[in-house]
Structures are given as C-alpha cells and as structure tokens.
C-alpha cells in the first residue's frame, strides 16, 4: 500500500488554477457532477486565487467554427434533459467536444428511456436497453480503434462497457482516460467503483496511474469501498491540512469513514459541522440519518427529517431520512413507503434498497427482504450491510447453509467486524459444528468484540 500523498508535492496555487480551468470545462460539456465537485473544492480553498490563464478552455477547434452554434443549442437541450434532441443536432458534427456531447446525449437518452420503461422496482434490465448499449459500444469502438477518442470520449466508452458488465475492458479504457486528462474526476470515480481487491489497486497504483494530486482522492475512495477506512481518513486529513478543511466533499468522506469505523460521535460532530457550513446541503445526509438512528437520537432525527422535507421533499436523500425517522418510531410500513419513493426517484439508490430490506425483515416479509438485499448487491457487491442482511434473513428461515455463505461474504468485506464473526459462530453452533463455532467466538473476541457477547457464547 503506497502511503505517500501526492498532494504534499503539489502547490496550492497549481491546484487552484487547475480547478478553475476544470470548472469552466465541465460546465461547457455538461458534466454536471464533475462541475459541481470542482466548484465545491475550489470554493473551499483557503487561498482561492482567480487566474486569467485558468479562465480559458482549450476548445479552440469549435469556438468560432460553424459547429459552435449547433453545439451551444444542443447544450441547452442537454441541460434540460432533452437528450435525444441534443444528439439529433450534433449527429453531423466532427469536432471532439461536439462528438462527446453527441455520444453522451445518446447514452443519457438510453438510461432515461430504460428508467421510464420500468413499470415497477423489481423489473430486470430489458433486452432493448442492452441492444441500445451494444449499438453505442459499436459506434465508440470504431472511433477508438481509429484513435479518434479524446479523454471525454474514452470516459463515455468506459461507462458503456461497465453497463454491459465488461469490467476488465472498462478498467483499461478508464486508465487511458485519466492518463490523457488526470483532472477528470468522474473517470476516477468510475474506476474506483470497478476495483475489487487491494492487489488490483496496488498494481494500478504502482504501474498504470498518473502521478496527479487527484489520485490521492481516488485511492481514498477505493480504501473506503474496501473498508480500509483508517487509510482513507489519513488521506482526507492531509487534504484538510493542505487547505481543504471547509470542503463539503472532504468532510463528508471523513464522516463516512467515522461511520465505517463505528465512531458514531465523531461522525455526528462532522455532519453537524457540514450542516453549519452548508445548511441546505442534502448530500450524504441520509448517512447522517443512519448515525442518528443508531444513536437513537429521536429529536435530532425528527428535526433533520423536517428540514430535509422543507428543502426538497422529492429528493431521494430526503425520502431516505424520513424513512429512517419512521423506522425509529417503529412505523415500518410508513418507512417502507418512503424508501420505495426514494427508489422511484432513483432506482439505483443503494442505501434505500438496503434499508428497505431491513424494514421488510422487521415486518417478517422475508421474500421482499431478500429481493431488496439482492438488488443492493447487484448495484454494489461491496455492500457488506446487504450481505449481512441476507445472512440474517436466511438464518430466520432456518436455512443455515445459505445464511453461513452470506455471513462469510460480509466477513470477507470487513474481516475485523466482530458482528459478522459472531453471526458465523451462531450458525456453526446451530449446525452443531462446535469447533468452527469456538474458533469464531475466539476470533470475535480478539478483534474487539463490539457487542460483548463472544465470551458468553464461547462459555
């Protein structure tokens, strides 16, 4: 594991200039999430300096050309989510920016159509969706082999491959992408979601990835997804010391690390600080509601739910917060309804699938619980809470072999979490595999028994 933080070797002035350039670039291309991230990071810098050089973007090939008006017209349609209309106007354009917006518009149109066609939450992906993605892949592949894709085109190619479950190909394309444009944050995030093991990460870190300050944040993201929260926290602490102490993103990531490390009080304090910085921010507030739920902070969770509803009651995070509030009040039917509402707004909302599984367990609806947890795992196989929930559900159904399998998956994701080790010990005991059960309870005690039950069970 490489613990050297590249940020320490980069001047604050250079980072500020690069972020300013990226803010303009991503706004120009309609990459709204990367634009938002760069803007927030830039705003949080202690020594924010506006440089004239960084206020220029390197798209001279289109500015002033006959394609420029078409491009800006298509951009307006794209921003209004009229994706097919945007793609229609760009179909004959030849410049790299126009091609990116054209192909990205087609991709977004496919996603939007698929979401609109889903009649209920449990539908599988339909064949028309896959056929459309395959057509897009063929179009991008032809350009790729002619070496006609810039970094933005490579990014779209990679996310299409990822949607088609062609993970290895997607990783290779994303590596090419970040080498061409190391500041493309959305590509780093996509790559982080595809890294499944620390061995793969170390291999990429040493051999393939560019030495750029954003790589630190990529590594921290990977560490978090692999439950190496202490390593991630170390990186985010360096960013705070370097001048990003007021960054909503950095502080939110730190709060998530504290949550993974089960340091509830520190997590709560960090989220309270974030809310003071930006009282109308709902990003990651669903995680804050989970923390308040675990700490049984009834009043504060009620206040958070009320404020979220006033800010935007149709945002998935708001629905999730309100669902947690009703769950803490033991009104599980109402909680399920709000988690369903969150999923109608965003079918890929991992948190809501997992929490809805918990509610169905409380309602003793095992079939729906299993479906919810399975959907969560389909979205992110690293979601240890969903694996653990499946283990609990099958244990209730007395299907102990299935239960043991799912507990083991949760344990592999978080090997130092005593809850999963104790759960495996319980199942081994029910299967009358006494030696395995004893080893589990001893192991749970040695890693730090969170619930203090391992010695009693061992006795």
Tab-separated table of C-alpha atoms in Angstrom:
chain	number	residue	atom	x	y	z
A	1	UNK	CA	0.000	0.000	0.000
A	2	UNK	CA	1.512	3.346	-1.027
A	3	UNK	CA	1.023	5.879	1.774
A	4	UNK	CA	2.831	8.810	0.115
A	5	UNK	CA	0.351	11.578	-0.546
A	6	UNK	CA	0.989	13.308	-3.898
A	7	UNK	CA	-0.888	16.400	-2.707
A	8	UNK	CA	2.070	17.304	-0.462
A	9	UNK	CA	4.232	17.728	-3.570
A	10	UNK	CA	1.735	19.991	-5.370
A	11	UNK	CA	1.409	23.716	-4.738
A	12	UNK	CA	-1.932	25.147	-3.674
A	13	UNK	CA	-1.670	27.710	-6.477
A	14	UNK	CA	-1.355	24.986	-9.140
A	15	UNK	CA	-4.335	23.093	-7.700
A	16	UNK	CA	-6.421	26.277	-7.681
A	17	UNK	CA	-5.565	27.072	-11.312
A	18	UNK	CA	-6.391	23.538	-12.420
A	19	UNK	CA	-9.714	23.542	-10.577
A	20	UNK	CA	-10.671	26.879	-12.133
A	21	UNK	CA	-9.968	25.516	-15.603
A	22	UNK	CA	-11.933	22.340	-14.837
A	23	UNK	CA	-14.946	24.302	-13.576
A	24	UNK	CA	-15.254	26.007	-16.970
A	25	UNK	CA	-14.505	22.864	-18.957
A	26	UNK	CA	-17.035	20.596	-17.258
A	27	UNK	CA	-19.748	23.244	-17.304
A	28	UNK	CA	-19.106	23.650	-21.041
A	29	UNK	CA	-19.506	19.903	-21.651
A	30	UNK	CA	-22.491	19.244	-19.389
A	31	UNK	CA	-20.592	17.060	-16.883
A	32	UNK	CA	-22.680	18.403	-14.038
A	33	UNK	CA	-21.390	16.190	-11.218
A	34	UNK	CA	-17.736	16.826	-12.004
A	35	UNK	CA	-18.538	20.530	-12.405
A	36	UNK	CA	-20.212	20.603	-9.005
A	37	UNK	CA	-17.331	18.714	-7.360
A	38	UNK	CA	-14.661	21.008	-8.819
A	39	UNK	CA	-16.655	24.117	-7.893
A	40	UNK	CA	-17.070	22.963	-4.293
A	41	UNK	CA	-13.403	22.029	-3.985
A	42	UNK	CA	-12.336	25.383	-5.421
A	43	UNK	CA	-14.689	27.335	-3.153
A	44	UNK	CA	-13.372	25.538	-0.065
A	45	UNK	CA	-9.733	26.505	-0.689
A	46	UNK	CA	-8.326	28.895	1.896
A	47	UNK	CA	-6.229	30.794	-0.667
A	48	UNK	CA	-8.572	30.944	-3.631
A	49	UNK	CA	-6.886	32.911	-6.435
A	50	UNK	CA	-8.565	33.645	-9.758
A	51	UNK	CA	-6.063	33.412	-12.604
A	52	UNK	CA	-6.744	34.721	-16.091
A	53	UNK	CA	-4.850	31.840	-17.673
A	54	UNK	CA	-7.092	29.281	-15.959
A	55	UNK	CA	-10.225	31.012	-17.232
A	56	UNK	CA	-9.513	29.772	-20.758
A	57	UNK	CA	-10.525	26.384	-22.099
A	58	UNK	CA	-8.679	24.504	-24.817
A	59	UNK	CA	-11.578	24.077	-27.246
A	60	UNK	CA	-10.353	26.406	-29.982
A	61	UNK	CA	-11.349	23.829	-32.597
A	62	UNK	CA	-15.033	24.538	-32.021
A	63	UNK	CA	-15.182	28.118	-30.721
A	64	UNK	CA	-15.743	30.376	-33.716
A	65	UNK	CA	-16.471	27.486	-36.094
A	66	UNK	CA	-19.763	26.746	-37.844
A	67	UNK	CA	-20.387	23.945	-35.307
A	68	UNK	CA	-20.311	26.335	-32.358
A	69	UNK	CA	-23.948	27.466	-32.622
A	70	UNK	CA	-25.117	23.872	-33.043
A	71	UNK	CA	-23.050	22.832	-30.038
A	72	UNK	CA	-24.468	25.557	-27.788
A	73	UNK	CA	-28.015	24.803	-28.939
A	74	UNK	CA	-27.505	21.109	-28.172
A	75	UNK	CA	-26.001	22.019	-24.783
A	76	UNK	CA	-29.174	23.919	-23.869
A	77	UNK	CA	-31.285	20.869	-24.754
A	78	UNK	CA	-28.924	18.579	-22.837
A	79	UNK	CA	-29.193	20.751	-19.724
A	80	UNK	CA	-32.980	20.493	-19.984
A	81	UNK	CA	-32.642	16.674	-20.213
A	82	UNK	CA	-33.878	16.597	-23.827
A	83	UNK	CA	-31.113	14.143	-24.681
A	84	UNK	CA	-32.399	12.744	-27.979
A	85	UNK	CA	-32.985	16.264	-29.247
A	86	UNK	CA	-29.424	17.255	-28.309
A	87	UNK	CA	-27.983	14.215	-30.092
A	88	UNK	CA	-30.020	14.957	-33.235
A	89	UNK	CA	-28.435	18.388	-33.689
A	90	UNK	CA	-24.909	17.057	-33.137
A	91	UNK	CA	-25.101	13.980	-35.368
A	92	UNK	CA	-23.162	15.554	-38.269
A	93	UNK	CA	-20.602	17.446	-36.182
A	94	UNK	CA	-16.961	16.386	-36.331
A	95	UNK	CA	-15.112	18.204	-33.535
A	96	UNK	CA	-14.169	16.304	-30.355
A	97	UNK	CA	-16.364	18.385	-27.981
A	98	UNK	CA	-19.378	18.004	-30.268
A	99	UNK	CA	-18.818	14.259	-30.637
A	100	UNK	CA	-18.532	13.867	-26.868
A	101	UNK	CA	-21.791	15.704	-26.235
A	102	UNK	CA	-23.456	13.752	-29.062
A	103	UNK	CA	-22.446	10.333	-27.738
A	104	UNK	CA	-23.041	11.300	-24.100
A	105	UNK	CA	-26.515	12.563	-25.008
A	106	UNK	CA	-27.299	9.238	-26.681
A	107	UNK	CA	-26.089	7.372	-23.593
A	108	UNK	CA	-28.177	9.523	-21.245
A	109	UNK	CA	-31.212	9.093	-23.524
A	110	UNK	CA	-30.842	5.294	-23.272
A	111	UNK	CA	-30.652	5.461	-19.467
A	112	UNK	CA	-33.649	7.797	-19.276
A	113	UNK	CA	-35.751	5.604	-21.550
A	114	UNK	CA	-34.867	2.499	-19.544
A	115	UNK	CA	-35.825	4.217	-16.277
A	116	UNK	CA	-39.100	5.454	-17.756
A	117	UNK	CA	-39.976	1.974	-19.060
A	118	UNK	CA	-39.658	0.290	-15.685
A	119	UNK	CA	-43.196	-0.401	-14.523
A	120	UNK	CA	-42.115	-1.404	-11.024
A	121	UNK	CA	-38.981	-1.538	-8.897
A	122	UNK	CA	-38.329	-5.248	-9.305
A	123	UNK	CA	-38.103	-5.331	-13.097
A	124	UNK	CA	-34.896	-6.664	-14.617
A	125	UNK	CA	-32.999	-4.843	-17.373
A	126	UNK	CA	-34.881	-5.316	-20.648
A	127	UNK	CA	-33.232	-6.537	-23.858
A	128	UNK	CA	-33.908	-3.269	-25.729
A	129	UNK	CA	-31.751	-1.465	-23.184
A	130	UNK	CA	-28.857	-3.883	-23.756
A	131	UNK	CA	-29.270	-3.729	-27.539
A	132	UNK	CA	-29.118	0.075	-27.434
A	133	UNK	CA	-25.962	-0.046	-25.332
A	134	UNK	CA	-24.399	-2.557	-27.719
A	135	UNK	CA	-25.097	-0.204	-30.623
A	136	UNK	CA	-23.454	2.641	-28.719
A	137	UNK	CA	-20.489	0.402	-27.919
A	138	UNK	CA	-20.029	-0.450	-31.612
A	139	UNK	CA	-20.063	3.255	-32.551
A	140	UNK	CA	-17.495	4.105	-29.879
A	141	UNK	CA	-15.357	1.053	-30.618
A	142	UNK	CA	-14.972	2.090	-34.266
A	143	UNK	CA	-13.757	5.523	-33.172
A	144	UNK	CA	-11.482	4.026	-30.518
A	145	UNK	CA	-9.609	1.731	-32.908
A	146	UNK	CA	-9.064	4.682	-35.247
A	147	UNK	CA	-7.621	6.581	-32.227
A	148	UNK	CA	-10.259	9.283	-32.610
A	149	UNK	CA	-11.437	9.438	-28.981
A	150	UNK	CA	-10.190	12.104	-26.589
A	151	UNK	CA	-10.368	11.678	-22.785
A	152	UNK	CA	-14.064	12.592	-22.662
A	153	UNK	CA	-14.941	10.125	-25.424
A	154	UNK	CA	-12.948	7.429	-23.614
A	155	UNK	CA	-14.947	8.139	-20.460
A	156	UNK	CA	-18.263	7.535	-22.229
A	157	UNK	CA	-16.836	4.392	-23.846
A	158	UNK	CA	-15.825	3.102	-20.401
A	159	UNK	CA	-19.197	3.723	-18.746
A	160	UNK	CA	-20.953	1.951	-21.633
A	161	UNK	CA	-18.617	-1.052	-21.217
A	162	UNK	CA	-19.273	-1.015	-17.487
A	163	UNK	CA	-23.043	-1.050	-18.052
A	164	UNK	CA	-22.510	-4.107	-20.272
A	165	UNK	CA	-20.545	-5.807	-17.412
A	166	UNK	CA	-17.307	-5.756	-19.432
A	167	UNK	CA	-15.321	-4.757	-16.367
A	168	UNK	CA	-11.756	-5.510	-17.488
A	169	UNK	CA	-12.206	-3.599	-20.750
A	170	UNK	CA	-13.759	-0.679	-18.878
A	171	UNK	CA	-10.810	-0.514	-16.450
A	172	UNK	CA	-8.294	-0.399	-19.311
A	173	UNK	CA	-10.190	2.373	-21.082
A	174	UNK	CA	-10.504	4.400	-17.864
A	175	UNK	CA	-6.757	4.138	-17.270
A	176	UNK	CA	-6.190	5.565	-20.754
A	177	UNK	CA	-8.722	8.274	-19.963
A	178	UNK	CA	-7.093	9.503	-16.735
A	179	UNK	CA	-3.667	9.392	-18.367
A	180	UNK	CA	-4.930	11.743	-21.077
A	181	UNK	CA	-6.745	14.032	-18.636
A	182	UNK	CA	-5.788	13.389	-14.971
A	183	UNK	CA	-8.211	16.041	-13.691
A	184	UNK	CA	-11.324	14.218	-14.975
A	185	UNK	CA	-12.873	13.381	-11.608
A	186	UNK	CA	-15.853	11.395	-12.939
A	187	UNK	CA	-13.428	8.948	-14.633
A	188	UNK	CA	-11.532	8.402	-11.373
A	189	UNK	CA	-14.812	7.731	-9.542
A	190	UNK	CA	-15.933	5.239	-12.185
A	191	UNK	CA	-12.566	3.473	-11.971
A	192	UNK	CA	-12.791	3.302	-8.164
A	193	UNK	CA	-16.159	1.533	-8.433
A	194	UNK	CA	-14.565	-1.215	-10.574
A	195	UNK	CA	-11.574	-2.036	-8.335
A	196	UNK	CA	-12.442	-5.227	-6.446
A	197	UNK	CA	-9.273	-6.019	-4.479
A	198	UNK	CA	-6.324	-4.325	-2.802
A	199	UNK	CA	-3.981	-6.335	-5.047
A	200	UNK	CA	-5.552	-4.847	-8.182
A	201	UNK	CA	-5.389	-1.377	-6.659
A	202	UNK	CA	-1.719	-1.701	-5.723
A	203	UNK	CA	-0.890	-2.970	-9.207
A	204	UNK	CA	-2.592	0.019	-10.847
A	205	UNK	CA	-1.126	2.441	-8.320
A	206	UNK	CA	2.457	1.391	-8.973
A	207	UNK	CA	2.343	0.737	-12.705
A	208	UNK	CA	-0.529	2.389	-14.538
A	209	UNK	CA	-1.958	5.524	-12.955
A	210	UNK	CA	-0.646	9.079	-13.473
A	211	UNK	CA	1.025	10.795	-10.516
A	212	UNK	CA	-1.578	13.516	-10.049
A	213	UNK	CA	-2.969	15.009	-6.840
A	214	UNK	CA	-6.484	13.725	-7.633
A	215	UNK	CA	-5.099	10.179	-7.481
A	216	UNK	CA	-4.923	10.594	-3.690
A	217	UNK	CA	-8.702	11.057	-3.585
A	218	UNK	CA	-9.148	8.078	-5.901
A	219	UNK	CA	-7.081	5.910	-3.533
A	220	UNK	CA	-9.070	7.159	-0.548
A	221	UNK	CA	-12.320	6.286	-2.338
A	222	UNK	CA	-11.013	2.775	-3.078
A	223	UNK	CA	-9.851	2.323	0.518
A	224	UNK	CA	-13.312	3.288	1.758
A	225	UNK	CA	-15.037	0.798	-0.527
A	226	UNK	CA	-12.637	-1.911	0.704
A	227	UNK	CA	-13.360	-0.980	4.351
A	228	UNK	CA	-9.836	0.386	4.845
A	229	UNK	CA	-11.296	3.494	6.424
A	230	UNK	CA	-8.262	4.424	8.529
A	231	UNK	CA	-6.074	4.676	5.417
A	232	UNK	CA	-8.733	6.794	3.694
A	233	UNK	CA	-9.056	9.016	6.762
A	234	UNK	CA	-5.307	9.669	6.743
A	235	UNK	CA	-5.503	10.965	3.163
A	236	UNK	CA	-8.512	13.194	3.876
A	237	UNK	CA	-6.753	14.598	6.958
A	238	UNK	CA	-3.818	15.660	4.757
A	239	UNK	CA	-6.277	17.440	2.433
A	240	UNK	CA	-7.746	19.321	5.396
A	241	UNK	CA	-4.247	20.395	6.459
A	242	UNK	CA	-3.460	21.474	2.883
A	243	UNK	CA	-6.321	23.989	2.777
A	244	UNK	CA	-9.474	21.951	2.084
A	245	UNK	CA	-10.765	21.954	5.681
A	246	UNK	CA	-14.034	23.586	4.554
A	247	UNK	CA	-14.637	21.210	1.642
A	248	UNK	CA	-18.097	19.650	1.872
A	249	UNK	CA	-16.850	16.634	-0.079
A	250	UNK	CA	-13.754	16.022	2.078
A	251	UNK	CA	-15.668	16.447	5.335
A	252	UNK	CA	-18.486	14.178	4.114
A	253	UNK	CA	-15.983	11.483	3.192
A	254	UNK	CA	-14.394	11.796	6.635
A	255	UNK	CA	-17.820	11.413	8.231
A	256	UNK	CA	-18.393	8.242	6.195
A	257	UNK	CA	-15.014	6.919	7.393
A	258	UNK	CA	-16.016	7.564	11.010
A	259	UNK	CA	-19.295	5.760	10.329
A	260	UNK	CA	-17.457	2.729	8.905
A	261	UNK	CA	-15.147	2.742	11.927
A	262	UNK	CA	-18.239	2.863	14.180
A	263	UNK	CA	-17.108	6.117	15.741
A	264	UNK	CA	-20.635	7.472	15.948
A	265	UNK	CA	-19.934	10.586	17.997
A	266	UNK	CA	-17.117	11.800	15.711
A	267	UNK	CA	-19.317	11.067	12.697
A	268	UNK	CA	-22.188	13.039	14.192
A	269	UNK	CA	-19.935	16.013	15.024
A	270	UNK	CA	-18.535	16.053	11.479
A	271	UNK	CA	-22.014	16.081	9.943
A	272	UNK	CA	-23.057	18.876	12.317
A	273	UNK	CA	-20.058	20.887	11.108
A	274	UNK	CA	-21.078	20.236	7.481
A	275	UNK	CA	-24.605	21.452	8.197
A	276	UNK	CA	-23.231	24.686	9.646
A	277	UNK	CA	-21.112	25.206	6.533
A	278	UNK	CA	-23.988	24.438	4.151
A	279	UNK	CA	-27.409	24.180	5.853
A	280	UNK	CA	-29.242	23.418	2.598
A	281	UNK	CA	-26.972	20.556	1.568
A	282	UNK	CA	-28.635	17.113	1.460
A	283	UNK	CA	-25.700	15.151	0.017
A	284	UNK	CA	-24.780	12.287	2.364
A	285	UNK	CA	-27.393	13.430	4.910
A	286	UNK	CA	-29.007	10.003	4.527
A	287	UNK	CA	-25.854	8.594	6.172
A	288	UNK	CA	-26.191	11.198	8.930
A	289	UNK	CA	-29.754	9.972	9.497
A	290	UNK	CA	-28.397	6.408	9.837
A	291	UNK	CA	-25.989	7.616	12.519
A	292	UNK	CA	-28.788	9.380	14.411
A	293	UNK	CA	-30.875	6.202	14.071
A	294	UNK	CA	-28.118	4.031	15.595
A	295	UNK	CA	-27.521	6.561	18.383
A	296	UNK	CA	-31.326	6.669	18.932
A	297	UNK	CA	-31.346	10.457	18.682
A	298	UNK	CA	-35.115	10.725	18.207
A	299	UNK	CA	-35.379	14.516	18.456
A	300	UNK	CA	-32.448	15.319	16.165
A	301	UNK	CA	-33.604	12.797	13.576
A	302	UNK	CA	-37.071	14.359	13.633
A	303	UNK	CA	-35.544	17.836	13.131
A	304	UNK	CA	-33.360	16.549	10.263
A	305	UNK	CA	-36.382	14.901	8.594
A	306	UNK	CA	-38.432	18.095	8.910
A	307	UNK	CA	-35.665	20.279	7.475
A	308	UNK	CA	-34.962	17.835	4.620
A	309	UNK	CA	-38.654	17.865	3.730
A	310	UNK	CA	-38.665	21.686	3.662
A	311	UNK	CA	-35.512	21.840	1.488
A	312	UNK	CA	-36.644	19.274	-1.107
A	313	UNK	CA	-39.139	16.575	-0.186
A	314	UNK	CA	-38.756	14.878	-3.590
A	315	UNK	CA	-35.022	14.314	-3.321
A	316	UNK	CA	-34.119	10.620	-2.709
A	317	UNK	CA	-31.990	11.533	0.331
A	318	UNK	CA	-34.966	13.334	1.910
A	319	UNK	CA	-37.174	10.280	1.453
A	320	UNK	CA	-34.463	8.102	2.991
A	321	UNK	CA	-34.127	10.405	6.025
A	322	UNK	CA	-37.897	10.402	6.577
A	323	UNK	CA	-37.909	6.594	6.188
A	324	UNK	CA	-35.270	6.317	8.921
A	325	UNK	CA	-37.353	8.587	11.144
A	326	UNK	CA	-40.422	6.371	10.783
A	327	UNK	CA	-38.305	3.260	11.328
A	328	UNK	CA	-37.035	4.655	14.632
A	329	UNK	CA	-40.679	5.252	15.594
A	330	UNK	CA	-41.386	1.558	14.774
A	331	UNK	CA	-43.737	2.601	11.945
A	332	UNK	CA	-42.183	0.170	9.490
A	333	UNK	CA	-44.942	0.287	6.845
A	334	UNK	CA	-44.500	4.056	6.529
A	335	UNK	CA	-40.723	3.612	6.394
A	336	UNK	CA	-41.055	1.136	3.510
A	337	UNK	CA	-43.273	3.573	1.612
A	338	UNK	CA	-40.651	6.307	1.861
A	339	UNK	CA	-37.829	4.008	0.793
A	340	UNK	CA	-39.967	2.988	-2.198
A	341	UNK	CA	-40.498	6.651	-3.016
A	342	UNK	CA	-36.727	7.201	-2.914
A	343	UNK	CA	-36.252	4.305	-5.333
A	344	UNK	CA	-38.856	5.649	-7.734
A	345	UNK	CA	-36.841	8.866	-7.835
A	346	UNK	CA	-33.562	6.956	-8.210
A	347	UNK	CA	-33.773	3.175	-8.910
A	348	UNK	CA	-30.002	2.868	-8.356
A	349	UNK	CA	-30.101	4.297	-4.846
A	350	UNK	CA	-28.118	1.660	-2.956
A	351	UNK	CA	-28.826	2.973	0.535
A	352	UNK	CA	-32.604	2.763	0.068
A	353	UNK	CA	-32.517	-0.857	-1.160
A	354	UNK	CA	-30.524	-1.957	1.900
A	355	UNK	CA	-32.638	-0.017	4.386
A	356	UNK	CA	-35.844	-1.288	2.796
A	357	UNK	CA	-34.525	-4.821	3.280
A	358	UNK	CA	-34.106	-4.070	6.999
A	359	UNK	CA	-37.701	-2.825	7.200
A	360	UNK	CA	-39.080	-5.913	5.463
A	361	UNK	CA	-37.192	-8.031	7.998
A	362	UNK	CA	-38.902	-6.112	10.806
A	363	UNK	CA	-42.231	-6.793	9.081
A	364	UNK	CA	-41.280	-10.504	8.746
A	365	UNK	CA	-41.632	-10.291	4.960
A	366	UNK	CA	-38.646	-12.483	4.102
A	367	UNK	CA	-39.281	-12.674	0.355
A	368	UNK	CA	-39.283	-8.902	-0.118
A	369	UNK	CA	-36.295	-8.525	2.219
A	370	UNK	CA	-34.257	-10.993	0.143
A	371	UNK	CA	-35.221	-9.198	-3.073
A	372	UNK	CA	-34.245	-5.805	-1.642
A	373	UNK	CA	-30.871	-7.014	-0.383
A	374	UNK	CA	-30.191	-8.800	-3.675
A	375	UNK	CA	-30.903	-5.607	-5.620
A	376	UNK	CA	-28.467	-3.744	-3.348
A	377	UNK	CA	-25.739	-6.318	-4.028
A	378	UNK	CA	-26.407	-6.150	-7.771
A	379	UNK	CA	-25.727	-2.410	-7.578
A	380	UNK	CA	-22.642	-2.773	-5.379
A	381	UNK	CA	-21.201	-6.163	-4.452
A	382	UNK	CA	-19.132	-4.430	-1.731
A	383	UNK	CA	-22.210	-3.513	0.318
A	384	UNK	CA	-21.485	-5.593	3.431
A	385	UNK	CA	-24.745	-4.492	5.089
A	386	UNK	CA	-26.763	-6.182	2.336
A	387	UNK	CA	-24.738	-9.419	2.598
A	388	UNK	CA	-25.220	-9.387	6.371
A	389	UNK	CA	-28.943	-8.712	5.948
A	390	UNK	CA	-29.271	-11.718	3.626
A	391	UNK	CA	-27.458	-13.851	6.197
A	392	UNK	CA	-29.876	-12.757	8.924
A	393	UNK	CA	-32.896	-13.375	6.703
A	394	UNK	CA	-31.851	-16.919	5.804
A	395	UNK	CA	-30.981	-17.613	9.440
A	396	UNK	CA	-34.530	-16.624	10.425
A	397	UNK	CA	-35.775	-19.017	7.720
A	398	UNK	CA	-33.523	-21.714	9.286
A	399	UNK	CA	-31.646	-22.146	6.007
A	400	UNK	CA	-28.327	-22.181	7.818
A	401	UNK	CA	-26.054	-23.176	4.936
A	402	UNK	CA	-27.288	-20.221	2.884
A	403	UNK	CA	-27.016	-17.970	5.924
A	404	UNK	CA	-23.405	-19.020	6.530
A	405	UNK	CA	-22.477	-18.234	2.916
A	406	UNK	CA	-23.818	-14.670	3.128
A	407	UNK	CA	-22.248	-14.036	6.532
A	408	UNK	CA	-18.912	-15.142	5.076
A	409	UNK	CA	-19.280	-12.646	2.215
A	410	UNK	CA	-19.896	-9.857	4.724
A	411	UNK	CA	-16.895	-11.036	6.775
A	412	UNK	CA	-14.610	-11.008	3.707
A	413	UNK	CA	-15.546	-7.380	3.111
A	414	UNK	CA	-14.997	-6.415	6.783
A	415	UNK	CA	-12.739	-9.021	8.406
A	416	UNK	CA	-12.377	-7.039	11.646
A	417	UNK	CA	-16.094	-6.611	12.299
A	418	UNK	CA	-16.926	-8.858	15.231
A	419	UNK	CA	-20.668	-8.868	14.425
A	420	UNK	CA	-20.140	-10.966	11.330
A	421	UNK	CA	-17.754	-13.366	13.091
A	422	UNK	CA	-20.214	-13.865	15.973
A	423	UNK	CA	-23.021	-14.414	13.450
A	424	UNK	CA	-20.964	-17.132	11.735
A	425	UNK	CA	-20.278	-18.707	15.143
A	426	UNK	CA	-24.006	-18.788	15.913
A	427	UNK	CA	-24.759	-20.539	12.631
A	428	UNK	CA	-21.951	-23.065	13.126
A	429	UNK	CA	-23.398	-23.806	16.585
A	430	UNK	CA	-26.854	-24.369	15.071
A	431	UNK	CA	-25.243	-26.731	12.565
A	432	UNK	CA	-23.523	-28.435	15.550
A	433	UNK	CA	-20.084	-27.666	14.147
A	434	UNK	CA	-18.689	-26.891	17.582
A	435	UNK	CA	-15.014	-26.468	16.725
A	436	UNK	CA	-15.758	-23.926	13.982
A	437	UNK	CA	-18.144	-22.085	16.316
A	438	UNK	CA	-15.487	-21.878	19.064
A	439	UNK	CA	-12.914	-20.520	16.628
A	440	UNK	CA	-15.357	-17.827	15.504
A	441	UNK	CA	-16.123	-16.682	19.064
A	442	UNK	CA	-12.420	-16.591	19.971
A	443	UNK	CA	-11.670	-14.639	16.777
A	444	UNK	CA	-14.501	-12.186	17.541
A	445	UNK	CA	-13.026	-11.542	20.980
A	446	UNK	CA	-9.502	-10.980	19.630
A	447	UNK	CA	-10.592	-8.409	17.008
A	448	UNK	CA	-12.504	-6.427	19.656
A	449	UNK	CA	-15.980	-7.713	20.437
A	450	UNK	CA	-18.290	-4.834	19.560
A	451	UNK	CA	-21.372	-6.215	21.317
A	452	UNK	CA	-19.549	-8.036	24.128
A	453	UNK	CA	-21.290	-11.365	23.506
A	454	UNK	CA	-18.479	-13.604	22.203
A	455	UNK	CA	-17.175	-14.821	25.589
A	456	UNK	CA	-20.684	-15.665	26.821
A	457	UNK	CA	-21.382	-17.616	23.654
A	458	UNK	CA	-17.998	-19.359	23.933
A	459	UNK	CA	-18.800	-20.361	27.535
